[in-house]
Short mmCIF file of C-alpha atoms in Angstrom, two decimals:
data_model
loop_
_atom_site.label_atom_id
_atom_site.label_comp_id
_atom_site.label_asym_id
_atom_site.label_seq_id
_atom_site.Cartn_x
_atom_site.Cartn_y
_atom_site.Cartn_z
CA MET A 1 79.45 95.09 43.32
CA ARG A 2 78.12 92.19 45.32
CA ILE A 3 76.16 93.02 48.43
CA ARG A 4 76.27 90.57 51.34
CA PRO A 5 72.87 89.68 52.89
CA ARG A 6 72.45 91.03 56.47
CA ARG A 7 72.06 88.50 59.19
CA PRO A 8 68.63 88.59 60.94
CA ALA A 9 68.53 90.87 63.99
CA ALA A 10 67.77 87.99 66.26
CA THR A 11 71.03 86.28 65.14
CA ARG A 12 73.09 89.34 65.73
CA SER A 13 71.61 89.79 69.17
CA LEU A 14 72.35 86.22 70.14
CA ARG A 15 75.99 86.49 69.08
CA ARG A 16 76.24 89.73 71.15
CA LEU A 17 74.78 87.92 74.17
CA LEU A 18 77.16 84.94 73.87
CA ALA A 19 80.20 87.22 73.67
CA ALA A 20 79.12 89.18 76.76
CA GLY A 21 78.49 85.97 78.68
CA LEU A 22 81.98 84.70 77.81
CA ALA A 23 83.56 87.97 78.95
CA ALA A 24 81.67 87.80 82.22
CA VAL A 25 82.97 84.22 82.86
CA LEU A 26 86.54 85.47 82.32
CA VAL A 27 86.45 88.52 84.56
CA VAL A 28 84.09 87.72 87.45
CA PRO A 29 85.71 85.93 90.29
CA ALA A 30 83.92 82.52 90.91
CA TYR A 31 84.10 82.69 94.68
CA GLY A 32 81.06 80.43 94.97
CA CYS A 33 82.90 77.54 93.33
CA ARG A 34 86.15 77.50 95.39
CA ALA A 35 87.96 74.22 95.88
CA GLU A 36 88.51 73.13 99.51
CA LEU A 37 92.14 74.27 100.31
CA THR A 38 94.57 72.78 102.83
CA PRO A 39 94.94 75.02 105.91
CA PRO A 40 98.38 76.65 106.27
CA GLY A 41 101.12 75.22 108.47
CA ALA A 42 104.61 76.26 109.46
CA PRO A 43 106.43 76.56 107.08
CA THR A 44 103.51 77.25 104.80
CA ALA A 45 102.70 74.37 102.52
CA TRP A 46 101.57 74.80 98.85
CA PRO A 47 100.03 71.52 97.79
CA THR A 48 100.68 71.00 94.09
CA GLY A 49 97.09 70.00 93.38
CA GLN A 50 95.87 73.45 94.60
CA SER A 51 98.33 75.65 92.80
CA ARG A 52 95.72 77.00 90.43
CA HIS A 53 93.21 77.75 93.21
CA TRP A 54 94.76 80.51 95.23
CA GLN A 55 93.49 84.00 95.39
CA TRP A 56 96.00 86.56 96.85
CA GLN A 57 96.40 90.03 98.19
CA TRP A 58 99.63 92.10 98.16
CA GLN A 59 99.48 95.12 100.54
CA LEU A 60 102.41 97.15 101.74
CA THR A 61 100.80 100.57 102.34
CA GLY A 62 97.66 101.99 104.09
CA PRO A 63 95.56 100.42 106.83
CA LEU A 64 95.48 96.63 106.50
CA ASP A 65 92.22 95.30 105.20
CA PRO A 66 91.70 91.80 106.62
CA THR A 67 88.45 91.30 104.80
CA VAL A 68 89.86 91.00 101.30
CA ASP A 69 88.50 87.77 99.71
CA ALA A 70 91.87 86.17 99.28
CA HIS A 71 93.61 83.01 100.61
CA VAL A 72 97.17 84.49 100.63
CA TYR A 73 98.38 87.78 101.95
CA LEU A 74 101.81 89.31 101.10
CA LEU A 75 102.63 91.92 103.73
CA ASP A 76 105.44 94.02 105.18
CA PRO A 77 106.85 92.21 108.37
CA VAL A 78 107.78 95.60 110.11
CA ASP A 79 104.50 97.30 109.63
CA THR A 80 102.28 94.34 110.29
CA THR A 81 101.48 93.56 113.95
CA ALA A 82 101.33 90.08 115.56
CA ALA A 83 97.74 90.85 116.35
CA GLN A 84 97.02 91.36 112.66
CA THR A 85 98.70 88.16 111.62
CA ALA A 86 96.87 86.26 114.35
CA GLU A 87 93.55 87.59 113.02
CA LEU A 88 94.41 86.59 109.51
CA ARG A 89 95.68 83.08 110.55
CA SER A 90 92.49 82.48 112.56
CA ASP A 91 90.80 82.81 109.17
CA ASN A 92 93.15 80.18 107.53
CA ARG A 93 94.99 82.89 105.55
CA ARG A 94 98.44 81.96 104.26
CA LEU A 95 100.93 84.81 105.25
CA ILE A 96 103.93 85.75 103.28
CA CYS A 97 106.32 88.50 104.50
CA GLN A 98 108.32 90.52 101.98
CA VAL A 99 111.93 90.94 102.87
CA HIS A 100 114.35 93.05 100.88
CA VAL A 101 117.45 90.82 100.77
CA GLY A 102 119.47 92.75 98.24
CA SER A 103 119.11 96.34 99.42
CA VAL A 104 118.91 98.46 102.61
CA ARG A 105 117.43 101.89 103.48
CA PRO A 106 118.61 104.23 106.18
CA ALA A 107 115.08 104.04 107.64
CA ASP A 108 115.31 100.27 108.01
CA PRO A 109 115.45 99.34 111.76
CA ASP A 110 118.63 97.21 111.12
CA SER A 111 120.42 99.50 108.68
CA SER A 112 123.33 100.25 111.04
CA ARG A 113 124.15 96.42 111.07
CA PHE A 114 125.15 96.54 107.35
CA PRO A 115 128.91 97.53 107.08
CA GLU A 116 129.48 100.54 104.70
CA THR A 117 131.66 98.25 102.61
CA VAL A 118 128.76 96.09 101.52
CA GLN A 119 126.54 99.06 100.55
CA GLY A 120 126.77 100.16 96.94
CA SER A 121 124.99 102.32 94.44
CA VAL A 122 121.46 103.77 94.76
CA GLY A 123 118.83 100.98 94.61
CA ARG A 124 115.48 100.90 92.98
CA ARG A 125 113.54 101.83 96.08
CA PRO A 126 113.80 105.54 97.11
CA GLY A 127 116.70 106.08 99.48
CA SER A 128 117.90 102.51 99.18
CA ARG A 129 121.39 101.16 98.34
CA TRP A 130 122.25 97.81 96.74
CA LEU A 131 124.09 95.26 98.80
CA ASP A 132 127.17 93.14 97.91
CA VAL A 133 125.56 89.72 97.71
CA ARG A 134 129.03 88.19 97.64
CA ALA A 135 129.63 89.14 101.24
CA TRP A 136 127.56 86.30 102.65
CA ASP A 137 129.31 86.32 106.10
CA ALA A 138 128.41 89.89 106.58
CA LEU A 139 124.84 89.72 105.28
CA GLU A 140 123.68 86.40 106.59
CA PRO A 141 123.31 87.33 110.36
CA VAL A 142 121.24 90.39 109.48
CA LEU A 143 119.08 88.71 106.96
CA ALA A 144 118.53 85.75 109.29
CA ASP A 145 117.15 88.15 111.83
CA ARG A 146 114.86 89.68 109.23
CA PHE A 147 113.48 86.19 108.59
CA ARG A 148 113.13 85.49 112.28
CA LEU A 149 111.10 88.65 112.59
CA CYS A 150 108.70 87.19 110.09
CA ARG A 151 108.51 83.91 111.78
CA GLY A 152 107.99 85.50 115.17
CA LYS A 153 105.05 87.58 113.88
CA GLY A 154 103.33 84.42 112.53
CA PHE A 155 104.27 84.40 108.90
CA GLY A 156 104.86 81.09 107.27
CA ALA A 157 106.60 82.14 104.09
CA VAL A 158 109.02 84.79 102.90
CA ALA A 159 109.26 86.45 99.50
CA LEU A 160 112.70 87.58 98.62
CA ALA A 161 112.67 91.05 96.96
CA ASP A 162 115.62 92.77 95.29
CA ALA A 163 117.14 89.34 94.74
CA ASP A 164 118.28 90.43 91.22
CA GLY A 165 120.90 93.05 91.77
CA TYR A 166 123.33 91.45 89.31
CA ALA A 167 121.03 92.88 86.53
CA SER A 168 121.51 96.50 87.76
CA ARG A 169 124.31 98.90 88.42
CA THR A 170 125.00 98.06 92.02
CA GLY A 171 128.43 99.41 92.38
CA PHE A 172 129.80 95.91 92.60
CA PRO A 173 130.93 93.43 89.83
CA LEU A 174 128.14 91.06 90.46
CA ASP A 175 127.41 88.34 87.90
CA PHE A 176 124.76 85.78 87.26
CA ASP A 177 126.49 83.11 89.32
CA ASP A 178 126.95 85.39 92.34
CA GLN A 179 123.34 86.10 92.46
CA LEU A 180 122.38 82.42 91.90
CA LEU A 181 124.45 81.30 94.85
CA PHE A 182 123.21 84.05 97.08
CA ASN A 183 119.51 83.20 96.26
CA ARG A 184 120.01 79.52 96.86
CA ARG A 185 121.68 80.33 100.26
CA LEU A 186 118.65 82.46 101.19
CA ALA A 187 116.18 79.72 100.26
CA ARG A 188 118.15 77.28 102.50
CA LEU A 189 118.29 79.85 105.34
CA ALA A 190 114.49 80.40 105.08
CA ARG A 191 113.77 76.68 105.32
CA SER A 192 116.06 76.35 108.26
CA LEU A 193 113.91 78.98 110.05
CA SER A 194 110.68 77.11 109.07
CA LEU A 195 109.73 79.60 106.35
CA SER A 196 108.64 78.71 102.82
CA PRO A 197 110.86 80.67 100.40
CA GLY A 198 109.48 82.53 97.37
CA LEU A 199 111.24 84.37 94.51
CA VAL A 200 110.25 87.95 93.58
CA ASN A 201 110.86 88.72 89.96
CA ASP A 202 114.39 87.80 88.87
CA VAL A 203 112.83 86.31 85.72
CA PRO A 204 116.18 85.39 83.97
CA GLN A 205 117.01 83.08 86.85
CA VAL A 206 113.58 81.35 87.18
CA ALA A 207 114.57 78.23 85.31
CA ALA A 208 117.60 77.71 87.54
CA LEU A 209 115.94 78.62 90.79
CA ALA A 210 112.54 76.96 90.52
CA PRO A 211 113.71 73.84 92.26
CA ASP A 212 115.01 75.81 95.20
CA PHE A 213 111.85 77.95 95.79
CA ASP A 214 108.23 77.06 96.70
CA PHE A 215 106.46 79.92 94.86
CA ALA A 216 107.15 82.99 92.76
CA VAL A 217 105.91 86.56 92.90
CA ASN A 218 105.95 88.42 89.57
CA GLU A 219 105.23 91.98 88.54
CA GLU A 220 103.92 92.82 85.07
CA CYS A 221 104.95 89.64 83.07
CA VAL A 222 102.09 90.45 80.67
CA ARG A 223 103.26 93.99 79.93
CA LEU A 224 106.88 92.92 79.72
CA ARG A 225 105.97 89.81 77.65
CA GLN A 226 107.77 87.44 80.20
CA CYS A 227 104.96 85.23 81.38
CA ALA A 228 106.16 82.01 79.59
CA LYS A 229 109.47 82.27 81.46
CA LEU A 230 107.59 81.62 84.72
CA LEU A 231 106.30 78.32 83.59
CA PRO A 232 108.99 76.31 85.41
CA PHE A 233 107.02 77.16 88.66
CA ALA A 234 103.58 76.60 87.19
CA ASP A 235 104.58 73.29 85.51
CA ALA A 236 106.00 71.99 88.81
CA GLY A 237 102.68 72.79 90.60
CA LYS A 238 104.08 75.77 92.45
CA PRO A 239 101.99 78.93 92.76
CA VAL A 240 102.86 81.97 90.62
CA PHE A 241 101.43 85.17 92.32
CA HIS A 242 101.23 87.68 89.51
CA VAL A 243 100.26 91.42 89.43
CA GLU A 244 99.77 93.94 86.64
CA TYR A 245 99.58 97.64 87.31
CA THR A 246 98.09 98.71 83.90
CA GLY A 247 95.61 97.28 81.44
CA SER A 248 92.33 95.58 82.02
CA THR A 249 91.70 92.25 83.82
CA ALA A 250 89.39 91.50 80.92
CA ASP A 251 92.45 91.49 78.67
CA PHE A 252 95.39 89.99 80.82
CA CYS A 253 93.44 87.46 82.81
CA VAL A 254 92.80 85.37 79.68
CA THR A 255 96.61 84.91 79.35
CA THR A 256 97.70 84.48 82.92
CA VAL A 257 94.82 82.18 84.20
CA GLY A 258 95.60 80.07 81.14
CA TYR A 259 99.20 79.72 82.32
CA GLY A 260 97.85 78.78 85.82
CA PHE A 261 98.86 81.94 87.70
CA ALA A 262 97.03 83.70 90.50
CA SER A 263 96.68 87.16 88.93
CA ILE A 264 95.50 90.47 90.29
CA ARG A 265 95.43 94.16 89.15
CA LYS A 266 96.91 96.65 91.70
CA ASP A 267 97.96 100.20 92.02
CA ARG A 268 101.69 100.67 92.26
CA THR A 269 101.27 101.97 95.76
CA LEU A 270 100.23 98.50 96.84
CA ASP A 271 97.50 99.65 99.15
CA ALA A 272 94.35 97.60 99.89
CA TRP A 273 92.66 98.02 96.51
CA ARG A 274 92.79 95.06 94.17
CA GLU A 275 90.87 93.60 91.31
CA ALA A 276 91.33 89.82 90.95
CA CYS A 277 91.28 87.42 87.93
CA PRO A 278 88.81 84.54 88.21
CA LEU A 279 89.74 81.26 89.56
CA PRO A 280 89.93 78.46 86.87
#
């Protein structure tokens, strides 16, 4: 049996130090090396040359933490006050409101405005019901007011959540084209109200909708092995705001930062806690 000679202890130590240094570079946010970013406007602009340089925060529950070291905040427009958005905007933060465009809950302030005929099966949020996105004439006035609430509170962009009902059992015979038309109408509606439109999830339609939207918000593309499908946004210089709820940033950041995404680790409750991937 041939015995391989052992490497000198100094060589082994050097290799371990180099590996540890590489891991630190990948997982420690390089806040001291930020690029100068264009201040937000209305609607929020996303300069293509800066698409890889955003840090972001997604908070929908708990007391708002305005001190998080992030350029972009994605928030609930009902729970967030105008005073809070004013404080964030004074710090040149870009503000995105999350609007559920494909579902409604009884607790929503405008729930009574949705006719019973457009409310279908139980949605993915507790207590919610899917909406019939083919009924544009019934939905458009209510959704337009949801967008106006965002704009009135100082948001410059809107992220469209539950914009993928066609892939669930909604109680309506929705198909791919029904959803595509609805989402494009919403993007035009947002722009008409001086809001930058963003697409939440709806990965199967990303290639078709990337020209219509300014940014994407994605949940768990690493776990679901779908990250490559978001490249139509990244390749066009549009931000991809990505979150994972499991796994280590030391593992998934290598993949998503390489794709050019702005990635964070969050709890599913989407409170203030976050762990950010490094900027490239």
